[in-house]
Amino acid sequence: MKPKHVKRLLSSAVAEVAGTPEAYCVNPDRDFTRTRKISLQKLISGIINMECKSLPNELIDMFKGTSDIPSVSAFVQQRDKLKPEAFEAVFNKFTARLTVNSGDMPVLAVDGSDVRLPTNPDDKLTYLPGSRTQDPYNSLHINALYDLNQHLYRAVVIQNGAQRDECSALQQLVDRSDIHLALVIADRGYESYNNLAHIQEKGWYFLIRIKDGNYGIKNGFDLPNEDCFDQSIVLNLTRKQTNEVKQLIKDRNHFRYIANSSPFDYLPQYSRKADPLVFYTLKFRIVRFKISSNTYETVITNLPGDKYPPEKLKELYASRWGIETSFRDLKYTIGLLKYHSKKTACIRQEIFARLTLYNFVEVITSHVAISKKQRKYTYKCNFSVATHVCRLFLHGQTSPPYVESAIAKCLIPIRPNRKRNRFVLGEVLQRFFYRVA
């Protein structure tokens, strides 16, 4: 896809949303009914292309330093009129036009990431009390479905920090999707019979890492007493606890009781003694494979064993790391952590704007031709440089031939199988006083 075509797709998505302001304004009868310096289309496009500068400098870039620059107050008043759903609609429309049906089954990774907000105890939906070693804070939780082949965010659900539920978010992402067939790869936080059932009902495949201990799905099955195995299971789930069921669940690889307190959407929540016995059947494999000299991982999947042996599953699950690196680029290169408002609604606007810009940069970067030379490593485009060039392109400060050539000049090597200790640090709020010029 050529840069000019990608830009046209984004512009058409913005224009489509701006053409129906009544659907996305706080007050449809009044908002965006008069001619202003900042039109609705200009507002949406400007926020999508924002960097990490202070708001006055962002407005200077947005209006190219002309005398028509509006005041910061005017900009803030305009964006307050717009619901976050406007940017969500732009993201969804733009992404739908980017995705190409290549014939291969999409491989989708699902994961979540927190975004710190300014501390506000009055906002009960996002406020978290902290712990002994952590101060109270506010946050939003981003749940994303990421295409590992096309390197695009396909769908996103944003939850308030106090209402975070990754399993519920996964079920929404799967149920709402219009993709006919896909493979979902997830980490241990998504280990749930309800998640498996939602993916199975959708007609998709799943590959989810599960716990090796006594507190997960693996516990309770009769599995081979070996380090590595591949066990197929047909499991019938029920909520009734009659004498008949108690006899059946002794066959631990075929029957299991689900407590009423455990969420499961495909069985009645409650049933009377006279009600017939109802089962829901799940078909899957539990596979354990070696990943290092003394480390093993266990996954659960409904992929067919003849086409997806343990080595192939190991390779597929390793590819899930792509969503982790995408979150890093989204936060620190695109600038998700440095927003331009303290209001939760405005921060939601910027989250969808950043996701839209990420997809814009990835599509353009993926079509840049990289010359093949006699090198030690395979090279790829520098995402940080590509983001800067794409922002210049959106501002109209460079043209398509130079966009691709500038990106192609800045490459970095791909070094496979590199490992280092992972240090997880808490999110730190970026204050407005510390912004680049």
Tab-separated table of C-alpha atoms in Angstrom:
chain	number	residue	atom	x	y	z
A	1	MET	CA	0.000	0.000	0.000
A	2	LYS	CA	1.499	3.316	-1.075
A	3	PRO	CA	1.787	6.136	1.517
A	4	LYS	CA	-0.521	8.398	-0.475
A	5	HIS	CA	-3.219	5.702	-0.501
A	6	VAL	CA	-2.851	5.031	3.240
A	7	LYS	CA	-3.151	8.757	3.964
A	8	ARG	CA	-6.253	8.904	1.793
A	9	LEU	CA	-7.807	6.025	3.753
A	10	LEU	CA	-7.167	7.818	7.041
A	11	SER	CA	-8.526	11.102	5.709
A	12	SER	CA	-11.687	9.393	4.455
A	13	ALA	CA	-12.253	7.750	7.861
A	14	VAL	CA	-11.843	11.129	9.603
A	15	ALA	CA	-14.128	12.841	7.077
A	16	GLU	CA	-16.769	10.132	7.506
A	17	VAL	CA	-16.873	10.656	11.272
A	18	ALA	CA	-16.732	14.464	10.935
A	19	GLY	CA	-19.653	14.290	8.514
A	20	THR	CA	-21.977	13.019	11.260
A	21	PRO	CA	-21.115	15.231	14.272
A	22	GLU	CA	-24.492	14.633	15.907
A	23	ALA	CA	-23.477	11.028	16.588
A	24	TYR	CA	-20.282	11.929	18.461
A	25	CYS	CA	-20.921	15.295	20.157
A	26	VAL	CA	-21.807	15.835	23.794
A	27	ASN	CA	-24.566	18.308	22.795
A	28	PRO	CA	-25.618	17.406	19.218
A	29	ASP	CA	-27.939	20.406	18.856
A	30	ARG	CA	-25.207	22.992	19.564
A	31	ASP	CA	-21.718	21.528	19.191
A	32	PHE	CA	-19.863	22.127	15.914
A	33	THR	CA	-22.823	23.957	14.353
A	34	ARG	CA	-20.867	27.211	13.842
A	35	THR	CA	-17.765	27.884	11.780
A	36	ARG	CA	-14.662	27.977	13.974
A	37	LYS	CA	-10.911	28.036	13.443
A	38	ILE	CA	-10.828	24.436	14.646
A	39	SER	CA	-13.312	22.453	12.590
A	40	LEU	CA	-14.314	18.950	13.661
A	41	GLN	CA	-12.183	17.367	10.935
A	42	LYS	CA	-9.193	19.544	11.830
A	43	LEU	CA	-9.618	18.680	15.510
A	44	ILE	CA	-9.654	14.912	14.937
A	45	SER	CA	-6.735	14.978	12.485
A	46	GLY	CA	-4.713	17.255	14.764
A	47	ILE	CA	-5.107	15.033	17.835
A	48	ILE	CA	-4.183	11.911	15.842
A	49	ASN	CA	-0.925	13.565	14.743
A	50	MET	CA	0.022	15.054	18.123
A	51	GLU	CA	3.510	14.416	19.479
A	52	CYS	CA	4.759	14.753	23.067
A	53	LYS	CA	5.140	18.530	23.098
A	54	SER	CA	3.329	21.101	25.171
A	55	LEU	CA	-0.125	22.050	23.897
A	56	PRO	CA	0.888	25.519	22.568
A	57	ASN	CA	3.653	23.928	20.494
A	58	GLU	CA	1.293	21.238	19.250
A	59	LEU	CA	-1.092	23.959	18.013
A	60	ILE	CA	1.768	25.747	16.255
A	61	ASP	CA	2.576	22.515	14.384
A	62	MET	CA	-1.099	21.834	13.698
A	63	PHE	CA	-1.581	25.253	12.039
A	64	LYS	CA	1.952	25.358	10.554
A	65	GLY	CA	2.923	28.507	12.453
A	66	THR	CA	0.392	30.765	10.688
A	67	SER	CA	-1.477	33.672	12.267
A	68	ASP	CA	-4.665	31.586	12.462
A	69	ILE	CA	-3.402	29.668	15.482
A	70	PRO	CA	-6.240	29.398	18.048
A	71	SER	CA	-5.682	29.793	21.761
A	72	VAL	CA	-5.124	26.780	23.989
A	73	SER	CA	-8.426	27.574	25.712
A	74	ALA	CA	-10.295	27.468	22.384
A	75	PHE	CA	-8.739	24.109	21.533
A	76	VAL	CA	-9.621	22.632	24.930
A	77	GLN	CA	-13.216	23.851	24.642
A	78	GLN	CA	-13.545	22.293	21.199
A	79	ARG	CA	-12.212	18.882	22.207
A	80	ASP	CA	-14.448	18.831	25.295
A	81	LYS	CA	-17.443	18.837	22.934
A	82	LEU	CA	-16.363	15.558	21.371
A	83	LYS	CA	-16.923	12.078	22.806
A	84	PRO	CA	-14.098	9.504	22.784
A	85	GLU	CA	-16.330	7.352	20.573
A	86	ALA	CA	-15.441	9.639	17.635
A	87	PHE	CA	-11.804	8.535	17.772
A	88	GLU	CA	-12.830	4.927	18.357
A	89	ALA	CA	-14.935	5.117	15.185
A	90	VAL	CA	-12.005	6.563	13.211
A	91	PHE	CA	-9.741	3.785	14.505
A	92	ASN	CA	-12.236	1.051	13.593
A	93	LYS	CA	-13.040	2.450	10.133
A	94	PHE	CA	-9.383	3.040	9.265
A	95	THR	CA	-8.248	-0.380	10.527
A	96	ALA	CA	-11.029	-2.168	8.632
A	97	ARG	CA	-9.762	-0.585	5.390
A	98	LEU	CA	-6.162	-1.551	6.109
A	99	THR	CA	-6.608	-5.242	6.777
A	100	VAL	CA	-5.935	-7.372	3.732
A	101	ASN	CA	-7.385	-10.851	3.352
A	102	SER	CA	-4.321	-12.795	2.235
A	103	GLY	CA	-6.022	-16.177	2.580
A	104	ASP	CA	-3.948	-17.131	5.619
A	105	MET	CA	-5.600	-17.504	9.006
A	106	PRO	CA	-4.971	-14.352	11.097
A	107	VAL	CA	-2.891	-14.981	14.205
A	108	LEU	CA	-4.119	-12.626	16.931
A	109	ALA	CA	-2.424	-11.998	20.263
A	110	VAL	CA	-4.490	-10.625	23.124
A	111	ASP	CA	-3.062	-8.771	26.098
A	112	GLY	CA	-3.625	-5.743	28.299
A	113	SER	CA	-1.645	-2.739	29.488
A	114	ASP	CA	-2.278	0.010	32.039
A	115	VAL	CA	-2.176	3.754	31.409
A	116	ARG	CA	-1.618	5.963	34.445
A	117	LEU	CA	-3.920	8.954	34.940
A	118	PRO	CA	-3.535	12.007	37.177
A	119	THR	CA	-4.498	10.976	40.710
A	120	ASN	CA	-8.116	11.864	41.432
A	121	PRO	CA	-9.832	10.096	44.386
A	122	ASP	CA	-13.204	11.485	43.253
A	123	ASP	CA	-13.109	9.440	40.049
A	124	LYS	CA	-14.230	6.162	41.598
A	125	LEU	CA	-14.245	4.270	38.275
A	126	THR	CA	-10.505	4.687	37.670
A	127	TYR	CA	-9.214	5.164	41.238
A	128	LEU	CA	-7.211	2.334	42.824
A	129	PRO	CA	-6.214	2.482	46.501
A	130	GLY	CA	-2.694	1.129	45.947
A	131	SER	CA	-0.936	-1.141	48.414
A	132	ARG	CA	1.566	-1.004	51.249
A	133	THR	CA	4.394	-0.104	48.898
A	134	GLN	CA	2.393	1.834	46.296
A	135	ASP	CA	0.523	5.112	46.562
A	136	PRO	CA	-3.094	5.384	45.359
A	137	TYR	CA	-3.466	6.132	41.664
A	138	ASN	CA	-5.915	6.263	38.757
A	139	SER	CA	-5.617	4.206	35.595
A	140	LEU	CA	-7.253	2.957	32.420
A	141	HIS	CA	-6.659	-0.569	31.124
A	142	ILE	CA	-6.168	-1.163	27.393
A	143	ASN	CA	-7.196	-4.622	26.126
A	144	ALA	CA	-6.003	-5.191	22.569
A	145	LEU	CA	-6.317	-7.783	19.832
A	146	TYR	CA	-3.082	-7.531	17.830
A	147	ASP	CA	-2.465	-9.096	14.427
A	148	LEU	CA	0.980	-10.726	14.636
A	149	ASN	CA	1.301	-11.124	10.861
A	150	GLN	CA	0.219	-7.665	9.714
A	151	HIS	CA	1.501	-5.899	12.880
A	152	LEU	CA	-1.767	-4.029	13.400
A	153	TYR	CA	-4.132	-3.482	16.306
A	154	ARG	CA	-7.373	-5.054	15.066
A	155	ALA	CA	-9.650	-4.220	18.009
A	156	VAL	CA	-9.419	-2.539	21.415
A	157	VAL	CA	-11.532	-2.398	24.586
A	158	ILE	CA	-10.649	0.249	27.190
A	159	GLN	CA	-11.719	-0.448	30.780
A	160	ASN	CA	-11.671	1.750	33.857
A	161	GLY	CA	-8.926	0.751	36.292
A	162	ALA	CA	-11.351	-0.154	39.095
A	163	GLN	CA	-13.404	-2.296	36.698
A	164	ARG	CA	-10.530	-4.117	35.020
A	165	ASP	CA	-11.486	-7.599	33.811
A	166	GLU	CA	-9.257	-8.999	31.063
A	167	CYS	CA	-11.333	-12.142	30.570
A	168	SER	CA	-14.504	-10.125	30.006
A	169	ALA	CA	-12.607	-7.875	27.583
A	170	LEU	CA	-11.362	-10.885	25.592
A	171	GLN	CA	-14.915	-12.186	25.286
A	172	GLN	CA	-16.082	-8.797	23.983
A	173	LEU	CA	-13.222	-8.640	21.478
A	174	VAL	CA	-14.006	-12.132	20.163
A	175	ASP	CA	-17.800	-11.762	20.067
A	176	ARG	CA	-17.722	-8.378	18.283
A	177	SER	CA	-15.176	-9.363	15.642
A	178	ASP	CA	-16.231	-9.837	12.026
A	179	ILE	CA	-13.233	-12.073	11.244
A	180	HIS	CA	-14.447	-15.438	9.966
A	181	LEU	CA	-11.591	-17.603	11.282
A	182	ALA	CA	-8.606	-16.729	13.486
A	183	LEU	CA	-6.185	-18.086	16.069
A	184	VAL	CA	-6.064	-16.324	19.446
A	185	ILE	CA	-2.828	-16.580	21.447
A	186	ALA	CA	-2.886	-15.523	25.103
A	187	ASP	CA	-0.830	-15.715	28.287
A	188	ARG	CA	-1.782	-17.306	31.622
A	189	GLY	CA	-4.060	-14.436	32.692
A	190	TYR	CA	-6.669	-15.618	30.180
A	191	GLU	CA	-6.884	-19.192	31.474
A	192	SER	CA	-10.641	-19.699	31.772
A	193	TYR	CA	-13.238	-22.217	30.563
A	194	ASN	CA	-15.511	-19.291	29.686
A	195	ASN	CA	-12.838	-17.807	27.404
A	196	LEU	CA	-12.322	-21.163	25.694
A	197	ALA	CA	-16.070	-21.527	25.164
A	198	HIS	CA	-16.452	-18.047	23.637
A	199	ILE	CA	-13.609	-18.711	21.182
A	200	GLN	CA	-14.984	-22.160	20.349
A	201	GLU	CA	-18.483	-20.740	19.750
A	202	LYS	CA	-16.976	-18.155	17.410
A	203	GLY	CA	-15.467	-20.979	15.369
A	204	TRP	CA	-11.914	-19.796	16.085
A	205	TYR	CA	-8.851	-21.545	17.455
A	206	PHE	CA	-7.116	-20.781	20.744
A	207	LEU	CA	-3.595	-21.280	22.088
A	208	ILE	CA	-3.345	-20.231	25.722
A	209	ARG	CA	-0.562	-20.819	28.203
A	210	ILE	CA	-1.831	-22.349	31.462
A	211	LYS	CA	-0.424	-22.694	34.963
A	212	ASP	CA	1.654	-25.716	35.865
A	213	GLY	CA	0.634	-25.630	39.532
A	214	ASN	CA	-2.474	-26.658	41.442
A	215	TYR	CA	-4.655	-23.612	40.766
A	216	GLY	CA	-5.383	-23.745	37.039
A	217	ILE	CA	-7.182	-25.723	34.369
A	218	LYS	CA	-4.455	-28.376	34.338
A	219	ASN	CA	-5.162	-29.380	37.926
A	220	GLY	CA	-7.568	-32.306	38.204
A	221	PHE	CA	-6.847	-34.014	34.878
A	222	ASP	CA	-5.247	-37.436	34.575
A	223	LEU	CA	-2.207	-36.493	32.494
A	224	PRO	CA	0.892	-38.507	31.540
A	225	ASN	CA	3.577	-38.541	34.230
A	226	GLU	CA	6.189	-37.199	31.823
A	227	ASP	CA	8.018	-33.923	31.307
A	228	CYS	CA	6.588	-33.495	27.787
A	229	PHE	CA	3.231	-34.776	26.557
A	230	ASP	CA	0.321	-34.068	24.193
A	231	GLN	CA	-3.027	-35.134	25.659
A	232	SER	CA	-6.382	-34.761	23.840
A	233	ILE	CA	-9.425	-34.175	26.052
A	234	VAL	CA	-13.183	-33.983	25.460
A	235	LEU	CA	-14.584	-32.286	28.551
A	236	ASN	CA	-18.276	-32.039	29.470
A	237	LEU	CA	-19.083	-29.167	31.834
A	238	THR	CA	-22.214	-28.899	33.985
A	239	ARG	CA	-23.509	-26.776	36.842
A	240	LYS	CA	-25.746	-29.447	38.407
A	241	GLN	CA	-24.426	-31.424	41.347
A	242	THR	CA	-26.665	-34.466	41.558
A	243	ASN	CA	-25.655	-37.978	42.571
A	244	GLU	CA	-25.474	-38.859	38.881
A	245	VAL	CA	-23.027	-36.003	38.250
A	246	LYS	CA	-20.922	-36.981	41.246
A	247	GLN	CA	-20.441	-40.395	39.693
A	248	LEU	CA	-19.656	-38.943	36.266
A	249	ILE	CA	-17.019	-36.481	37.446
A	250	LYS	CA	-14.926	-39.341	38.759
A	251	ASP	CA	-13.913	-39.619	35.099
A	252	ARG	CA	-11.781	-36.491	35.419
A	253	ASN	CA	-10.795	-36.218	31.760
A	254	HIS	CA	-14.388	-36.143	30.496
A	255	PHE	CA	-16.644	-34.502	33.118
A	256	ARG	CA	-16.313	-31.482	35.363
A	257	TYR	CA	-18.577	-29.500	37.687
A	258	ILE	CA	-18.653	-25.686	37.314
A	259	ALA	CA	-19.684	-23.810	40.444
A	260	ASN	CA	-22.402	-21.156	40.192
A	261	SER	CA	-19.876	-18.564	41.356
A	262	SER	CA	-17.664	-19.224	38.315
A	263	PRO	CA	-18.687	-17.268	35.204
A	264	PHE	CA	-19.720	-19.474	32.300
A	265	ASP	CA	-22.126	-18.064	29.713
A	266	TYR	CA	-23.193	-21.295	28.009
A	267	LEU	CA	-24.811	-23.078	30.953
A	268	PRO	CA	-27.810	-21.978	33.066
A	269	GLN	CA	-26.679	-19.992	36.080
A	270	TYR	CA	-29.076	-21.853	38.365
A	271	SER	CA	-31.185	-24.976	37.916
A	272	ARG	CA	-33.761	-26.820	39.963
A	273	LYS	CA	-33.516	-30.462	40.872
A	274	ALA	CA	-36.233	-31.376	38.375
A	275	ASP	CA	-34.478	-29.620	35.474
A	276	PRO	CA	-32.750	-31.903	32.954
A	277	LEU	CA	-29.016	-32.391	33.147
A	278	VAL	CA	-27.276	-30.005	30.720
A	279	PHE	CA	-23.677	-30.307	29.524
A	280	TYR	CA	-21.423	-28.038	27.500
A	281	THR	CA	-18.649	-29.833	25.621
A	282	LEU	CA	-15.147	-28.423	25.152
A	283	LYS	CA	-12.588	-30.164	22.940
A	284	PHE	CA	-8.925	-29.321	23.372
A	285	ARG	CA	-5.363	-30.579	23.818
A	286	ILE	CA	-3.092	-30.000	26.788
A	287	VAL	CA	0.489	-29.880	25.530
A	288	ARG	CA	3.673	-29.548	27.581
A	289	PHE	CA	6.974	-28.838	25.865
A	290	LYS	CA	10.531	-27.894	26.749
A	291	ILE	CA	11.724	-24.306	26.211
A	292	SER	CA	15.179	-24.476	27.843
A	293	SER	CA	17.449	-26.967	29.575
A	294	ASN	CA	15.297	-27.085	32.731
A	295	THR	CA	12.167	-25.046	31.868
A	296	TYR	CA	8.824	-26.260	30.520
A	297	GLU	CA	5.597	-24.591	29.462
A	298	THR	CA	2.075	-25.976	29.242
A	299	VAL	CA	-0.501	-24.726	26.727
A	300	ILE	CA	-4.114	-25.533	25.966
A	301	THR	CA	-5.297	-25.467	22.353
A	302	ASN	CA	-7.954	-26.755	19.979
A	303	LEU	CA	-5.607	-26.700	16.976
A	304	PRO	CA	-5.496	-30.111	15.195
A	305	GLY	CA	-2.583	-32.257	16.305
A	306	ASP	CA	-1.663	-33.511	12.817
A	307	LYS	CA	-0.998	-29.975	11.513
A	308	TYR	CA	0.206	-28.409	14.765
A	309	PRO	CA	2.608	-30.676	16.670
A	310	PRO	CA	4.227	-29.443	19.914
A	311	GLU	CA	7.195	-27.830	18.093
A	312	LYS	CA	4.825	-25.777	15.936
A	313	LEU	CA	2.810	-24.738	19.009
A	314	LYS	CA	6.039	-23.679	20.710
A	315	GLU	CA	6.912	-21.492	17.721
A	316	LEU	CA	3.424	-19.989	17.578
A	317	TYR	CA	3.338	-19.167	21.264
A	318	ALA	CA	6.773	-17.522	21.070
A	319	SER	CA	5.390	-15.164	18.413
A	320	ARG	CA	2.992	-13.757	21.041
A	321	TRP	CA	5.859	-11.542	22.205
A	322	GLY	CA	5.033	-9.290	19.252
A	323	ILE	CA	2.195	-7.673	21.195
A	324	GLU	CA	4.572	-6.874	24.071
A	325	THR	CA	6.981	-5.031	21.755
A	326	SER	CA	4.022	-3.259	20.127
A	327	PHE	CA	2.953	-1.892	23.523
A	328	ARG	CA	6.503	-0.623	24.025
A	329	ASP	CA	6.431	1.200	20.680
A	330	LEU	CA	2.935	2.508	21.346
A	331	LYS	CA	3.886	3.953	24.724
A	332	TYR	CA	7.395	5.250	24.195
A	333	THR	CA	7.703	5.897	20.444
A	334	ILE	CA	4.184	6.931	19.487
A	335	GLY	CA	3.872	8.703	22.864
A	336	LEU	CA	0.845	7.121	24.513
A	337	LEU	CA	2.095	7.964	28.013
A	338	LYS	CA	2.296	11.704	27.324
A	339	TYR	CA	-1.187	13.054	26.790
A	340	HIS	CA	-2.443	16.639	26.721
A	341	SER	CA	-5.261	16.669	29.259
A	342	LYS	CA	-6.125	15.546	32.775
A	343	LYS	CA	-9.706	14.591	31.873
A	344	THR	CA	-10.409	10.890	31.491
A	345	ALA	CA	-12.601	11.406	28.408
A	346	CYS	CA	-9.852	13.374	26.648
A	347	ILE	CA	-7.245	10.760	27.542
A	348	ARG	CA	-9.515	8.108	25.996
A	349	GLN	CA	-9.550	10.253	22.845
A	350	GLU	CA	-5.766	10.246	22.741
A	351	ILE	CA	-5.501	6.483	23.328
A	352	PHE	CA	-7.545	5.749	20.195
A	353	ALA	CA	-5.670	8.513	18.336
A	354	ARG	CA	-2.330	6.897	19.222
A	355	LEU	CA	-3.581	3.467	18.164
A	356	THR	CA	-4.685	4.929	14.826
A	357	LEU	CA	-1.281	6.551	14.300
A	358	TYR	CA	0.487	3.286	15.221
A	359	ASN	CA	-1.449	1.401	12.523
A	360	PHE	CA	-0.751	4.208	10.039
A	361	VAL	CA	3.014	3.986	10.649
A	362	GLU	CA	3.084	0.170	10.576
A	363	VAL	CA	1.268	-0.076	7.244
A	364	ILE	CA	3.582	2.428	5.553
A	365	THR	CA	6.694	0.842	7.111
A	366	SER	CA	5.694	-2.691	6.093
A	367	HIS	CA	5.694	-1.696	2.413
A	368	VAL	CA	9.109	-0.010	2.410
A	369	ALA	CA	11.533	-1.922	0.217
A	370	ILE	CA	14.780	-2.849	2.003
A	371	SER	CA	17.731	-3.625	-0.231
A	372	LYS	CA	19.293	-7.043	0.355
A	373	LYS	CA	23.046	-7.039	0.846
A	374	GLN	CA	25.678	-9.402	2.192
A	375	ARG	CA	25.105	-8.702	5.874
A	376	LYS	CA	25.411	-10.662	9.056
A	377	TYR	CA	21.801	-9.913	10.061
A	378	THR	CA	18.492	-9.272	8.368
A	379	TYR	CA	17.514	-5.618	8.732
A	380	LYS	CA	14.219	-3.876	9.383
A	381	CYS	CA	13.015	-0.271	9.476
A	382	ASN	CA	13.660	1.817	12.568
A	383	PHE	CA	10.154	2.337	13.959
A	384	SER	CA	11.127	5.529	15.802
A	385	VAL	CA	12.427	7.165	12.613
A	386	ALA	CA	9.434	5.889	10.646
A	387	THR	CA	7.055	7.478	13.155
A	388	HIS	CA	8.787	10.860	12.819
A	389	VAL	CA	8.709	10.700	9.013
A	390	CYS	CA	5.033	9.678	8.978
A	391	ARG	CA	4.136	12.603	11.215
A	392	LEU	CA	5.875	14.962	8.787
A	393	PHE	CA	3.913	13.292	5.984
A	394	LEU	CA	0.607	13.856	7.786
A	395	HIS	CA	1.550	17.508	8.378
A	396	GLY	CA	2.197	17.865	4.658
A	397	GLN	CA	5.901	18.619	5.176
A	398	THR	CA	7.153	15.772	2.960
A	399	SER	CA	5.835	13.848	-0.046
A	400	PRO	CA	5.455	10.082	-0.710
A	401	PRO	CA	8.712	9.346	-2.606
A	402	TYR	CA	10.778	10.880	0.188
A	403	VAL	CA	8.711	9.174	2.892
A	404	GLU	CA	9.752	5.705	1.753
A	405	SER	CA	13.360	6.626	0.963
A	406	ALA	CA	13.854	8.351	4.347
A	407	ILE	CA	12.499	5.326	6.220
A	408	ALA	CA	14.597	2.914	4.123
A	409	LYS	CA	17.808	4.774	5.027
A	410	CYS	CA	17.408	4.155	8.765
A	411	LEU	CA	17.554	0.431	9.470
A	412	ILE	CA	18.276	-1.682	12.514
A	413	PRO	CA	19.372	-5.360	12.612
A	414	ILE	CA	17.065	-8.172	13.663
A	415	ARG	CA	18.929	-10.263	16.223
A	416	PRO	CA	16.897	-13.407	16.928
A	417	ASN	CA	17.060	-15.417	20.158
A	418	ARG	CA	18.471	-12.536	22.206
A	419	LYS	CA	17.610	-12.776	25.896
A	420	ARG	CA	18.011	-10.593	28.941
A	421	ASN	CA	16.443	-10.285	32.362
A	422	ARG	CA	13.141	-8.463	32.292
A	423	PHE	CA	12.793	-5.663	34.835
A	424	VAL	CA	9.165	-4.651	35.319
A	425	LEU	CA	8.767	-1.078	36.558
A	426	GLY	CA	5.529	0.591	37.603
A	427	GLU	CA	3.973	3.160	35.285
A	428	VAL	CA	5.022	6.715	36.129
A	429	LEU	CA	2.761	9.662	35.337
A	430	GLN	CA	4.405	12.102	32.900
A	431	ARG	CA	3.770	15.625	34.213
A	432	PHE	CA	2.894	18.497	31.868
A	433	PHE	CA	5.896	20.536	33.045
A	434	TYR	CA	8.364	18.057	31.548
A	435	ARG	CA	7.691	18.205	27.820
A	436	VAL	CA	10.041	18.585	24.879
A	437	ALA	CA	10.037	21.890	23.044
